[in-house]
Structures are given as C-alpha cells and as structure tokens.
Coordinates of C-alpha atoms and ligand atoms in Angstrom, one line a residue:
X1 CA -1.5 10.8 -7.4
X2 CA -3.9 12.0 -9.9
X3 CA -7.4 13.0 -8.8
X4 CA -8.9 9.9 -10.3
X5 CA -6.4 7.4 -8.7
X6 CA -8.7 6.1 -6.0
X7 CA -11.3 5.2 -8.7
X8 CA -8.6 3.5 -10.8
X9 CA -7.7 1.3 -7.8
X10 CA -11.4 0.4 -7.2
X11 CA -11.9 -0.4 -10.9
X12 CA -8.8 -2.7 -10.9
X13 CA -9.9 -4.5 -7.7
X14 CA -13.5 -5.1 -9.1
X15 CA -12.1 -6.5 -12.3
X16 CA -10.4 -9.3 -10.4
X17 CA -12.1 -12.7 -10.4
X18 CA -11.9 -13.0 -6.6
X19 CA -12.8 -16.2 -4.8
X20 CA -12.0 -16.9 -1.2
X21 CA -8.5 -15.4 -1.2
X22 CA -7.4 -13.2 1.6
X23 CA -3.7 -12.6 1.1
X24 CA -2.0 -10.9 4.0
X25 CA 1.4 -11.1 2.4
X26 CA 2.3 -9.6 -0.9
X27 CA 5.3 -10.2 -3.0
X28 CA 6.6 -8.0 -5.9
X29 CA 9.3 -9.9 -7.9
X30 CA 12.0 -8.0 -9.8
X31 CA 14.1 -8.7 -12.9
X32 CA 14.9 -12.4 -13.4
X33 CA 13.2 -13.4 -10.1
X34 CA 9.6 -13.8 -11.4
X35 CA 9.9 -17.6 -11.7
X36 CA 9.5 -17.9 -7.9
X37 CA 5.7 -17.4 -8.5
X38 CA 5.5 -20.8 -10.2
X39 CA 6.1 -22.5 -6.9
X40 CA 3.3 -20.6 -5.1
X41 CA -0.1 -22.2 -5.2
X42 CA -2.9 -20.0 -6.5
X43 CA -4.6 -18.7 -9.6
X44 CA -2.7 -16.9 -12.3
X45 CA -4.2 -13.6 -13.5
X46 CA -2.4 -12.0 -16.4
X47 CA -2.0 -8.2 -16.0
X48 CA -4.0 -7.6 -19.2
X49 CA -7.1 -9.0 -17.4
X50 CA -6.8 -6.4 -14.7
X51 CA -8.7 -3.2 -15.7
X52 CA -6.5 -0.2 -16.1
X53 CA -3.3 -2.1 -15.4
X54 CA -0.3 -1.3 -17.6
X55 CA 1.8 -4.1 -19.2
X56 CA 5.4 -4.6 -18.3
X57 CA 7.8 -3.9 -21.2
X58 CA 11.0 -5.3 -19.7
X59 CA 12.5 -8.7 -20.4
X60 CA 12.5 -10.8 -17.2
X61 CA 9.1 -9.3 -16.0
X62 CA 6.3 -11.7 -16.8
X63 CA 3.2 -9.6 -16.0
X64 CA 1.2 -12.1 -14.0
X65 CA -0.6 -11.8 -10.6
X66 CA -0.6 -15.1 -8.7
X67 CA -3.4 -15.0 -6.2
X68 CA -3.0 -17.6 -3.4
X69 CA -5.0 -18.1 -0.3
X70 CA -2.7 -16.2 2.0
X71 CA -0.1 -14.7 -0.4
X72 CA -0.3 -12.6 -3.6
X73 CA 2.6 -12.6 -5.9
X74 CA 3.3 -10.0 -8.7
X75 CA 5.8 -11.3 -11.3
X76 CA 6.8 -8.2 -13.0
X77 CA 6.7 -4.6 -11.9
X78 CA 6.6 -1.2 -13.6
X79 CA 9.4 1.2 -13.7
X80 CA 9.3 4.9 -14.1
X81 CA 11.8 4.6 -17.0
X82 CA 9.2 2.6 -19.0
X83 CA 7.5 5.9 -19.5
X84 CA 4.5 5.1 -17.4
X85 CA 3.3 7.4 -14.7
X86 CA 4.2 6.9 -11.0
X87 CA 0.4 6.2 -10.5
X88 CA 1.0 3.1 -12.8
X89 CA 4.1 2.2 -10.8
X90 CA 2.3 2.1 -7.5
X91 CA -1.1 0.9 -8.6
X92 CA -0.1 -2.7 -7.8
X93 CA 0.7 -1.8 -4.2
X94 CA -2.7 -0.1 -3.7
X95 CA -4.3 -3.2 -5.3
X96 CA -2.5 -5.6 -2.9
X97 CA -3.4 -3.3 0.0
X98 CA -7.1 -3.5 -1.0
X99 CA -6.8 -7.3 -1.2
X100 CA -5.7 -7.3 2.5
X101 CA -2.0 -7.4 2.2
X102 CA -0.2 -5.9 5.2
X103 CA 3.3 -7.3 4.8
X104 CA 4.9 -6.5 1.5
X105 CA 8.0 -8.2 0.2
X106 CA 9.8 -6.4 -2.6
X107 CA 12.7 -7.8 -4.5
X108 CA 14.9 -6.3 -7.1
X109 CA 18.1 -6.7 -9.1
X110 CA 20.7 -4.1 -8.0
X111 CA 24.2 -3.0 -8.7
X112 CA 26.6 -3.5 -5.8
X113 CA 28.4 -0.5 -4.6
X114 CA 29.8 -1.8 -1.3
X115 CA 33.2 -3.4 -2.1
X116 CA 32.5 -6.5 -0.2
X117 CA 29.5 -7.4 -2.3
X118 CA 29.7 -10.0 -5.1
X119 CA 27.3 -10.8 -7.9
X120 CA 24.8 -13.3 -6.6
X121 CA 24.7 -11.8 -3.1
X122 CA 21.3 -11.2 -1.5
X123 CA 21.1 -8.1 0.6
X124 CA 18.4 -6.8 2.9
X125 CA 17.5 -3.2 2.2
X126 CA 17.7 -1.2 5.4
X127 CA 16.9 2.2 4.0
X128 CA 16.8 4.0 0.7
X129 CA 17.8 7.2 -1.1
X130 CA 15.2 8.5 -3.6
X131 CA 17.4 9.9 -6.4
X132 CA 14.7 9.5 -9.0
X133 CA 13.6 13.1 -8.7
X134 CA 9.9 12.2 -8.6
X135 CA 7.6 11.1 -5.8
X136 CA 4.6 8.8 -6.1
X137 CA 2.5 10.7 -3.6
X138 CA 2.8 14.1 -5.3
X139 CA -0.7 15.5 -6.0
X140 CA -4.0 15.2 -4.2
X141 CA -4.1 13.0 -1.1
X142 CA -7.4 11.1 -1.5
X143 CA -9.3 10.5 1.7
X144 CA -9.1 7.1 3.3
X145 CA -5.6 6.1 2.4
X146 CA -2.8 7.6 4.5
X147 CA -1.3 10.8 5.8
X148 CA -0.2 13.8 3.7
X149 CA 3.2 13.6 5.2
X150 CA 4.0 9.9 5.8
X151 CA 6.8 8.8 8.2
X152 CA 9.6 6.9 6.5
X153 CA 11.9 6.5 9.5
X154 CA 11.5 2.7 9.3
X155 CA 10.5 2.3 5.7
X156 CA 12.0 -1.2 5.8
X157 CA 10.6 -3.0 8.8
X158 CA 13.1 -4.0 11.4
X159 CA 10.9 -6.9 12.5
X160 CA 10.7 -8.3 8.9
X161 CA 14.4 -7.9 8.5
X162 CA 14.8 -10.0 11.6
X163 CA 12.5 -12.7 10.2
X164 CA 14.5 -12.7 6.9
X165 CA 17.7 -13.2 8.9
X166 CA 16.1 -16.2 10.7
X167 CA 15.0 -17.6 7.4
X168 CA 18.4 -17.1 5.9
X169 CA 20.1 -19.0 8.7
X170 CA 18.1 -22.1 7.6
X171 CA 19.3 -21.8 4.0
X172 CA 22.8 -23.4 3.6
X173 CA 24.0 -20.9 1.0
X174 CA 22.9 -18.0 3.2
X175 CA 23.6 -19.3 6.6
X176 CA 26.4 -16.8 7.2
X177 CA 23.6 -14.2 7.4
X178 CA 22.5 -11.5 5.0
X179 CA 24.2 -8.1 4.7
X180 CA 22.0 -5.1 5.1
X181 CA 22.4 -1.9 3.0
X182 CA 21.1 1.3 1.7
X183 CA 19.5 1.2 -1.8
X184 CA 19.8 4.3 -4.0
X185 CA 17.2 4.6 -6.8
X186 CA 18.2 6.3 -10.0
X187 CA 15.6 7.0 -12.7
X188 CA 17.3 4.9 -15.4
X189 CA 17.0 3.5 -18.0
X190 CA 20.7 4.0 -18.6
X191 CA 22.9 2.4 -16.0
X192 CA 24.7 5.0 -13.8
X193 CA 28.0 6.6 -14.7
X194 CA 31.0 5.8 -12.5
X195 CA 30.7 9.4 -11.2
X196 CA 27.1 8.8 -10.2
X197 CA 28.0 5.6 -8.5
X198 CA 30.8 7.4 -6.6
X199 CA 28.3 10.1 -5.6
X200 CA 25.8 7.5 -4.4
X201 CA 28.6 5.9 -2.4
X202 CA 29.5 9.2 -0.7
X203 CA 25.8 9.7 0.1
X204 CA 25.8 6.4 1.9
X205 CA 24.4 4.0 -0.7
X206 CA 25.5 0.3 -0.8
X207 CA 23.3 -0.7 -3.7
X208 CA 22.0 1.1 -6.8
X209 CA 18.9 0.4 -8.9
X210 CA 16.0 1.8 -10.9
X211 CA 13.0 0.5 -9.0
X212 CA 11.4 -0.3 -5.6
X213 CA 11.5 3.1 -4.0
X214 CA 8.1 4.4 -5.3
X215 CA 6.4 1.1 -4.3
X216 CA 8.0 1.2 -0.8
X217 CA 6.9 4.8 -0.3
X218 CA 3.4 3.9 -1.3
X219 CA 3.3 0.8 1.0
X220 CA 4.5 2.9 4.0
X221 CA 1.9 5.5 3.2
X222 CA -0.7 2.7 3.3
X223 CA 0.6 1.5 6.7
X224 CA 2.1 -1.7 5.3
X225 CA 5.3 -3.3 6.6
X226 CA 8.0 -3.7 4.0
X227 CA 10.8 -6.2 3.5
X228 CA 13.1 -5.3 0.6
X229 CA 15.6 -7.8 -0.8
X230 CA 18.2 -6.9 -3.5
X231 CA 20.0 -9.5 -5.6
X232 CA 23.3 -8.0 -6.4
X233 CA 23.5 -8.9 -10.1
X234 CA 26.6 -7.0 -11.0
X235 CA 29.0 -4.6 -9.4
X236 CA 27.9 -1.0 -10.1
X237 CA 29.4 1.0 -13.0
X238 CA 33.0 1.9 -12.7
X239 CA 33.9 -0.6 -10.0
X240 CA 35.1 -3.1 -12.6
X241 CA 36.7 -2.0 -15.9
X242 CA 34.0 -3.4 -18.0
X243 CA 30.5 -2.4 -19.3
X244 CA 27.2 -3.5 -17.8
X245 CA 24.7 -5.6 -19.7
X246 CA 21.0 -6.4 -18.9
X247 CA 21.6 -10.0 -20.0
X248 CA 24.1 -10.3 -17.1
X249 CA 21.6 -8.9 -14.7
X250 CA 18.9 -11.4 -15.7
X251 CA 21.3 -14.3 -15.8
X252 CA 22.7 -13.6 -12.3
X253 CA 19.1 -13.2 -11.1
X254 CA 18.3 -16.7 -12.5
X255 CA 21.4 -18.2 -11.1
X256 CA 20.6 -16.9 -7.6
X257 CA 17.0 -18.1 -7.8
X258 CA 17.3 -21.4 -5.9
X259 CA 18.7 -19.7 -2.8
X260 CA 16.5 -16.7 -3.2
X261 CA 13.4 -19.0 -3.5
X262 CA 14.4 -20.9 -0.4
X263 CA 14.8 -17.6 1.5
X264 CA 11.5 -16.3 0.3
X265 CA 9.7 -19.6 1.2
X266 CA 11.2 -19.4 4.7
X267 CA 10.1 -15.8 5.1
X268 CA 6.6 -16.7 3.9
X269 CA 6.3 -19.6 6.3
X270 CA 7.4 -17.5 9.2
X271 CA 4.7 -15.0 8.2
X272 CA 2.1 -17.8 8.1
X273 CA 1.6 -17.5 4.4
Ligands
HPA1 N1 22.3 -0.1 -11.8 C1 21.0 0.2 -11.8 N2 20.1 -0.8 -11.8 C2 20.5 -2.1 -11.8 C3 21.9 -2.4 -11.8 C4 22.8 -1.3 -11.8 O1 24.0 -1.5 -11.7 N3 22.0 -3.7 -11.8 C5 20.7 -4.2 -11.8 N4 19.8 -3.2 -11.8

C-alpha cells in the first residue's frame, strides 16, 4: 500500500451518497457474472461517481456498485494486468470493509486444471497460490487496519464453504455438491502456457485465473471472512488441443448464471442478507 492509501479509502467512502445502508455482506462479481446484481435490491452507483476509483476496462465487467440494505455488490473488478496498481485492485475491498461488510463473497471465471472439471462447473475455492509475483500489502502498514504479517491459514472460510454447500444442496443443478479446489493466480493478461498449467498442477492447483488473490489477501488482512467461488469457464491451456478465447469465458459465465445466481441467493439468505 502507498502511504496515501488510507486517505484514498476515506475519500472514496465520503464520496458515496450513503443513506441507511449497512451491508454486512459484500459480493465481488467476476467476468460474465455481473448480471447477478440486477436481481439485488438497492441503489446503483457507477464507479465513475466514486472518488478515486478506477474504471474497469474488461468486457463483462460493468463497473457498478449496487448498494442494498444488507448487501453490497460490485459488478466488475480490477485486475493487475489492466495496468492499475494493486492499491486500485484492493480499494473496493477496503471500501466494502468501511461500509461494514464482514463476509465477502468473491466470484471469478477460471480455467479448470483438475481433469474431472467441466466448463460450467462451480467450484469453491479452498486455498490459493499467489503466482502473480506481487503482493497488495507491500509497503507501509497504515495504523488501524490489520497486522503487518496477516495469517492466511484459513483464507477461505470453512464456515462459509459449509454454508455454500448447504445452499448448493437446494439448487437442483448443484445438488450433487460443489467441488473444492486450490486457485492459482497468474498475472495475465495472456492465458497460461501448457507448461505453466502443468507447473500449477504439480504445485497443487485445481484452477487457474488472473484475479481474486489480491482481494482475498486484503480481506483477510482486514479480518473479513471470505467465500470464493470459481466458475470453470474453460479447461486450462494444453488440456484440450485448442486455443482459449475470452468470448468463450464470458459465454460460459453467462450460461452458468442461472445456477450461479440461485447459489448466491441461497448463500445470501443464509447469511441474513
Ligand atoms: N486462465 C486464466 N484465467 C482464466 C482462464 C484461464 O484458463 N479462464 C478464465 N479466466
């Protein structure tokens, strides 16, 4: 974090037209999954109205904060590969925390490494590998946030994973239960090479992507509980003999939306949001 980061967070919070919202649950929606916010009651605040907030540059990321009474939804996230700083990538997490969010749900599109995964599968993230080569907490540790050396031994809350499994049991398409896996974050923006995917597999990864890990580190630093859900939009590079395309990622995300939305609604209900 840069020395002025705490001030950036305060400036962003004070630029929000807050009414009586007190969201305890936050949701960050990844590629192709942003439409879920439309079913959530609340006020829409475009990112350009939030002071100091970057704009998403990626197709499938709308760039809107939906502020509900008990739940805040960010449709569109920032990725390190967009050229923004990691301060920009994690600013939304600090903002949600300042609004009162304590349970954070993060979703993403991911490539499936585990051979039993199929495009369209929803997988709970159990742990991650930070292969991005950067860390969002590098730099000064401003007073009042969290420890210099945050614990990440349960970065993805066991309790929230249990709640997600309960919610999945009530969704017909997901009633067999959700697989759990390790997410490896690469910097992007290229998709991985087959050799990189094999490396990630040897290191214990089941999923590969270009996001989420900075936000999850920041959320843990702030004492939030995290639920991470990946939508397997494609099999990772080299598993099939064909190239990967972003259009396929967005399209599989869209196709999976109805089940994903039911799962998220079930989780939110169980969290009282
Ligand atoms: N690799 C990295 N990021 C991704 C992928 C992938 O295969 N699919 C969706 N996001």
